Amino acid sequence: MGRTNDSMLTEFVLVGLSAHPKLQTVFFALVLWMYLMILLGNGILISVIIYDSHLHTPMYFFLCNLSFLDICYTSSSVPLILDSFLTVRKRVSFSGCMVQMFLSFAMGATECVLLGMMALDRYVAICYPLRYPAIMRKGAYVPMAAGSWVSGLVDSVVQTSLAMQLPFCANNVINHFVCEILAILKLACADIAINVISMAVSNLVVLVIPLLVISISYIFIIATILRIPSTEGKCKAFSTCSAHSTVVIIFYGTIFFMYAKPKSKSSVGPVNQDVVEALISLLYGVMTPMLNPLIYSLRNKDVKTAVKTMLGRKNSDGV
């Protein structure tokens, strides 16, 4: 069971899709391909934003942070997921499990807050276009992004610290691909009331409040767009926030389905529950970060132009 003489837990066992070996092979290839696309897509987007001086604006500064965040998030979990597909019952040390849980939770919480900050940026840009340069100056948007990172890290420190203090007595088997905090809390053999309250507060701070900020911002954004007389003006205004709204819908839709529940999604269920787990994990942990650069590049003329310019210059330099 992976215990020392004093019965302290030293490791966890990740079950994953061990009961479905054929699916493991398929999911390994699929997740690996998605992970490579995440690294490539977000890496290109970051490079383009840094390379093109025309994109050195608050909106693209936030987008650069989002892309870097997606790379960090997937890199904190995908290698372990891939490894679990190659092993019947993947064993992870207690400390390794806590580190992975801390990083994944921190990146997820940071992204929630960052999307709220990006909504505020779009609100100011559309509702107060003339005052936008003065309001969203460097002294404002840099602390906004930094605050997103700090809030996510602090939240994760609190949740991970509370989880590490729990005793784990009989069961060390996690019905998941990674060390998910809700699945780990379920294995504790002590009262987890404090953890439950802490998670509820966390959901309020990093899920509900940013979502309220996003919702209120878009109410004002839509009201402002509807007051624009020309159809061309409305389309142009809407196009500046359509990519962000699409990302928000995908991200929050999956994250609420996964985490805003009183019980862990990895609780014992039907025979095919582990297959459902795999699909949900892919949607939130891999699919969303892969789609983000695609959404922003397809819906943004500035990014597409910058990519063509960068590739054109590299080709000319090669010649």
Coordinates of C-alpha atoms in Angstrom, one line a residue:
M1 CA 0.0 0.0 0.0
G2 CA 3.0 2.3 -0.1
R3 CA 3.3 3.0 3.7
T4 CA 6.1 3.4 6.2
N5 CA 6.2 1.7 9.5
D6 CA 4.2 4.5 11.2
S7 CA 1.4 3.9 8.7
M8 CA 1.9 7.3 7.0
L9 CA 1.0 7.3 3.3
T10 CA 4.0 7.6 1.0
E11 CA 2.4 7.2 -2.4
F12 CA -0.8 7.3 -4.4
V13 CA -1.9 4.9 -7.2
L14 CA -3.5 6.5 -10.3
V15 CA -6.1 4.1 -11.9
G16 CA -6.9 6.1 -15.1
L17 CA -8.1 3.8 -17.9
S18 CA -6.3 0.7 -16.6
A19 CA -9.5 -1.3 -17.1
H20 CA -9.5 -0.3 -20.8
P21 CA -6.1 -1.1 -22.3
K22 CA -7.3 -0.5 -25.9
L23 CA -8.6 2.9 -25.0
Q24 CA -5.3 3.8 -23.3
T25 CA -3.5 3.4 -26.6
V26 CA -6.0 5.6 -28.4
F27 CA -6.0 8.3 -25.7
F28 CA -2.2 8.3 -25.4
A29 CA -1.9 9.2 -29.1
L30 CA -4.7 11.7 -28.9
V31 CA -3.5 13.5 -25.8
L32 CA 0.1 13.5 -27.1
W33 CA -1.0 15.1 -30.3
M34 CA -3.1 17.7 -28.5
Y35 CA -0.3 18.5 -26.2
L36 CA 2.1 19.1 -29.1
M37 CA -0.5 21.3 -30.7
I38 CA -0.9 23.3 -27.4
L39 CA 2.9 23.9 -27.3
L40 CA 3.0 24.8 -31.0
G41 CA -0.1 27.0 -31.1
N42 CA 0.5 28.9 -27.9
G43 CA 4.2 29.1 -28.5
I44 CA 3.6 30.7 -31.9
L45 CA 1.0 33.1 -30.5
I46 CA 3.4 34.2 -27.7
S47 CA 6.2 34.7 -30.3
V48 CA 4.0 36.7 -32.6
I49 CA 2.9 39.0 -29.8
I50 CA 6.5 39.6 -28.7
Y51 CA 7.7 40.0 -32.2
D52 CA 5.2 42.5 -33.6
S53 CA 5.3 45.8 -31.9
H54 CA 1.8 46.6 -33.1
L55 CA 0.5 43.9 -30.7
H56 CA 2.2 45.5 -27.7
T57 CA -1.2 46.5 -26.2
P58 CA -3.1 45.6 -23.0
M59 CA -5.3 43.1 -24.9
Y60 CA -2.4 41.2 -26.3
F61 CA -0.4 41.4 -23.1
F62 CA -3.3 39.5 -21.4
L63 CA -3.5 37.1 -24.3
C64 CA 0.3 36.4 -24.0
N65 CA -0.2 35.6 -20.3
L66 CA -3.2 33.3 -21.2
S67 CA -1.1 31.4 -23.7
F68 CA 1.8 31.0 -21.3
L69 CA -0.7 30.0 -18.6
D70 CA -2.1 27.3 -20.9
I71 CA 1.4 25.9 -21.6
C72 CA 2.1 25.8 -17.8
Y73 CA -1.2 24.2 -16.9
T74 CA -1.0 21.4 -19.5
S75 CA 2.7 20.8 -18.7
S76 CA 1.8 20.3 -15.1
S77 CA -0.5 17.4 -15.8
V78 CA -0.2 16.0 -19.3
P79 CA 3.1 14.3 -18.8
L80 CA 1.6 12.4 -15.9
I81 CA -1.5 11.6 -17.9
L82 CA 0.6 10.2 -20.7
D83 CA 2.6 8.2 -18.3
S84 CA -0.5 6.7 -16.7
F85 CA -1.6 5.5 -20.2
L86 CA 1.6 3.5 -20.4
T87 CA 1.4 2.0 -16.9
V88 CA -1.3 -0.3 -15.6
R89 CA -1.4 1.3 -12.2
K90 CA 0.7 4.4 -12.1
R91 CA 2.4 5.1 -8.7
V92 CA 3.1 8.6 -7.6
S93 CA 4.9 9.7 -4.5
F94 CA 2.9 11.7 -1.9
S95 CA 5.1 14.8 -2.4
G96 CA 5.0 14.4 -6.2
C97 CA 1.3 14.2 -6.1
M98 CA 1.0 17.3 -4.0
V99 CA 3.3 19.3 -6.2
Q100 CA 1.4 18.3 -9.3
M101 CA -1.9 19.1 -7.6
F102 CA -0.6 22.5 -6.5
L103 CA 0.6 23.5 -10.0
S104 CA -2.6 22.4 -11.7
F105 CA -4.8 24.1 -9.2
A106 CA -2.8 27.3 -9.3
M107 CA -2.8 27.5 -13.1
G108 CA -6.6 26.8 -13.2
A109 CA -7.4 29.4 -10.6
T110 CA -5.1 32.0 -12.2
E111 CA -6.8 31.5 -15.6
C112 CA -10.3 32.1 -14.0
V113 CA -9.1 35.5 -12.6
L114 CA -7.2 36.4 -15.8
L115 CA -10.3 35.9 -18.0
G116 CA -12.1 38.3 -15.7
M117 CA -9.3 40.9 -16.1
M118 CA -9.5 40.4 -19.9
A119 CA -13.2 41.1 -19.7
L120 CA -12.6 44.4 -17.9
D121 CA -10.1 45.3 -20.6
R122 CA -12.7 44.7 -23.3
Y123 CA -15.3 46.7 -21.3
V124 CA -13.0 49.8 -21.1
A125 CA -12.0 49.4 -24.8
I126 CA -15.6 49.3 -26.1
C127 CA -17.5 51.4 -23.6
Y128 CA -14.7 54.1 -23.1
P129 CA -12.7 54.0 -26.3
L130 CA -11.4 57.6 -26.0
R131 CA -10.2 57.1 -22.5
Y132 CA -8.9 53.6 -23.0
P133 CA -5.2 54.5 -23.5
A134 CA -5.3 56.6 -20.3
I135 CA -7.2 54.0 -18.2
M136 CA -5.4 50.9 -19.5
R137 CA -1.9 52.2 -19.2
K138 CA 1.0 49.9 -18.3
G139 CA 0.7 50.9 -14.7
A140 CA -2.8 49.3 -14.7
Y141 CA -2.7 46.2 -16.9
V142 CA 0.6 44.8 -15.6
P143 CA -0.6 44.8 -12.0
M144 CA -3.9 43.3 -13.2
A145 CA -2.1 40.4 -14.8
A146 CA 0.3 40.0 -11.8
G147 CA -2.7 40.0 -9.5
S148 CA -4.2 37.1 -11.4
W149 CA -1.1 35.0 -11.0
V150 CA -0.7 35.9 -7.3
S151 CA -4.4 35.1 -6.5
G152 CA -4.1 31.7 -8.2
L153 CA -0.9 30.8 -6.4
V154 CA -2.1 31.9 -3.0
D155 CA -5.4 30.0 -3.5
S156 CA -3.5 26.9 -4.5
V157 CA -1.1 27.2 -1.5
V158 CA -4.1 27.3 0.9
Q159 CA -5.9 24.3 -0.7
T160 CA -2.8 22.2 -1.0
S161 CA -1.6 22.9 2.5
L162 CA -4.9 21.9 4.0
A163 CA -5.0 18.7 1.9
M164 CA -1.4 17.8 3.0
Q165 CA -2.5 17.9 6.6
L166 CA -5.1 15.3 6.2
P167 CA -4.5 11.6 7.2
F168 CA -4.9 9.0 4.5
C169 CA -5.5 5.6 6.2
A170 CA -6.7 2.7 4.1
N171 CA -7.1 3.7 0.5
N172 CA -4.5 5.3 -1.7
V173 CA -6.1 4.6 -5.1
I174 CA -7.1 7.7 -7.1
N175 CA -9.8 7.0 -9.8
H176 CA -8.2 9.6 -12.0
F177 CA -5.3 10.3 -14.4
V178 CA -3.8 13.0 -12.2
C179 CA -3.8 14.1 -8.6
E180 CA -7.1 16.0 -8.5
I181 CA -7.8 17.7 -5.3
L182 CA -11.4 16.6 -5.0
A183 CA -10.5 13.0 -5.6
I184 CA -7.7 13.2 -3.0
L185 CA -10.0 14.7 -0.4
K186 CA -12.3 11.8 -0.9
L187 CA -9.6 9.4 0.3
A188 CA -9.0 11.2 3.6
C189 CA -10.0 9.3 6.7
A190 CA -10.7 12.4 8.8
D191 CA -13.2 15.2 8.8
I192 CA -12.8 17.3 5.7
A193 CA -15.3 20.1 6.8
I194 CA -12.5 22.7 6.8
N195 CA -11.4 21.6 3.3
V196 CA -15.0 21.7 2.0
I197 CA -15.5 25.2 3.4
S198 CA -12.2 26.3 2.0
M199 CA -13.1 24.9 -1.5
A200 CA -16.4 26.7 -1.3
V201 CA -14.7 30.0 -0.6
S202 CA -12.2 29.3 -3.4
N203 CA -15.1 28.6 -5.8
L204 CA -16.6 31.9 -4.8
V205 CA -13.4 33.9 -5.2
V206 CA -11.9 32.4 -8.4
L207 CA -15.0 31.1 -10.1
V208 CA -18.1 33.1 -9.2
I209 CA -16.7 36.6 -8.7
P210 CA -14.7 36.6 -12.0
L211 CA -17.7 35.2 -13.8
L212 CA -19.9 38.0 -12.4
V213 CA -17.3 40.5 -13.5
I214 CA -17.3 39.0 -17.0
S215 CA -21.2 38.9 -17.1
I216 CA -21.6 42.5 -15.9
S217 CA -18.9 43.7 -18.3
Y218 CA -20.6 42.0 -21.3
I219 CA -23.9 43.4 -20.3
F220 CA -22.5 46.9 -20.7
I221 CA -20.5 45.9 -23.8
I222 CA -23.6 44.6 -25.5
A223 CA -25.6 47.6 -24.5
T224 CA -22.9 49.9 -25.9
I225 CA -22.6 47.9 -29.2
L226 CA -26.4 48.1 -29.7
R227 CA -26.2 51.9 -29.5
I228 CA -23.7 52.1 -32.4
P229 CA -25.7 53.3 -35.4
S230 CA -23.9 51.6 -38.3
T231 CA -23.9 47.8 -38.8
E232 CA -20.2 47.9 -39.7
G233 CA -19.4 49.6 -36.4
K234 CA -21.3 47.0 -34.5
C235 CA -19.5 44.2 -36.2
K236 CA -16.1 45.8 -35.6
A237 CA -16.9 46.4 -32.0
F238 CA -18.2 42.8 -31.5
S239 CA -15.2 41.3 -33.2
T240 CA -12.9 42.8 -30.6
C241 CA -14.4 40.7 -27.9
S242 CA -15.9 37.7 -29.7
A243 CA -12.7 35.6 -29.2
H244 CA -12.6 36.3 -25.5
S245 CA -16.3 35.5 -25.1
T246 CA -15.9 32.2 -26.9
V247 CA -13.0 31.2 -24.7
V248 CA -14.9 32.1 -21.6
I249 CA -17.9 30.0 -22.6
I250 CA -15.7 26.9 -23.3
F251 CA -13.6 27.4 -20.2
Y252 CA -16.2 28.2 -17.6
G253 CA -18.7 25.7 -19.1
T254 CA -16.2 22.8 -18.6
I255 CA -14.8 24.0 -15.3
F256 CA -18.2 24.4 -13.6
F257 CA -19.2 21.0 -14.8
M258 CA -16.0 19.5 -13.3
Y259 CA -15.4 21.4 -10.0
A260 CA -18.6 23.3 -9.0
K261 CA -20.1 20.2 -7.5
P262 CA -20.2 19.0 -3.9
K263 CA -18.8 15.6 -4.7
S264 CA -15.8 14.7 -6.7
K265 CA -16.4 13.8 -10.3
S266 CA -14.2 10.8 -9.7
S267 CA -16.6 9.1 -7.2
V268 CA -17.5 5.5 -7.8
G269 CA -20.2 5.3 -10.5
P270 CA -21.2 3.1 -13.4
V271 CA -18.9 0.8 -15.2
N272 CA -18.0 3.3 -17.8
Q273 CA -17.5 6.2 -15.4
D274 CA -13.7 6.1 -16.0
V275 CA -14.3 6.6 -19.8
V276 CA -16.5 9.7 -19.0
E277 CA -13.7 10.9 -16.7
A278 CA -11.3 10.7 -19.6
L279 CA -13.5 12.7 -21.9
I280 CA -14.1 15.4 -19.3
S281 CA -10.4 15.6 -18.4
L282 CA -9.5 16.0 -22.1
L283 CA -12.1 18.7 -22.6
Y284 CA -11.0 20.8 -19.7
G285 CA -7.3 19.9 -19.3
V286 CA -6.3 19.6 -23.0
M287 CA -9.0 20.7 -25.4
T288 CA -9.5 24.2 -24.1
P289 CA -5.8 25.2 -24.1
M290 CA -5.5 23.8 -27.6
L291 CA -8.5 25.8 -28.9
N292 CA -7.5 29.1 -27.4
P293 CA -4.7 30.1 -29.9
L294 CA -6.9 28.8 -32.7
I295 CA -9.9 30.9 -31.6
Y296 CA -7.8 34.1 -31.2
S297 CA -6.0 33.6 -34.5
L298 CA -9.1 32.9 -36.6
R299 CA -11.2 35.6 -35.1
N300 CA -8.5 38.3 -35.0
K301 CA -7.2 40.1 -38.1
D302 CA -4.3 41.7 -36.3
V303 CA -2.9 38.3 -35.2
K304 CA -3.4 36.8 -38.6
T305 CA -1.6 39.7 -40.2
A306 CA 1.2 39.6 -37.7
V307 CA 1.7 35.8 -38.3
K308 CA 1.8 36.4 -42.1
T309 CA 4.3 39.2 -41.7
M310 CA 6.6 37.2 -39.4
L311 CA 6.5 34.2 -41.7
G312 CA 7.1 36.4 -44.7
R313 CA 10.1 38.0 -43.2
K314 CA 11.6 34.7 -42.1
N315 CA 11.1 33.3 -45.7
S316 CA 12.8 36.4 -47.2
D317 CA 15.6 36.1 -44.7
G318 CA 16.1 32.5 -45.6
V319 CA 16.3 33.4 -49.3

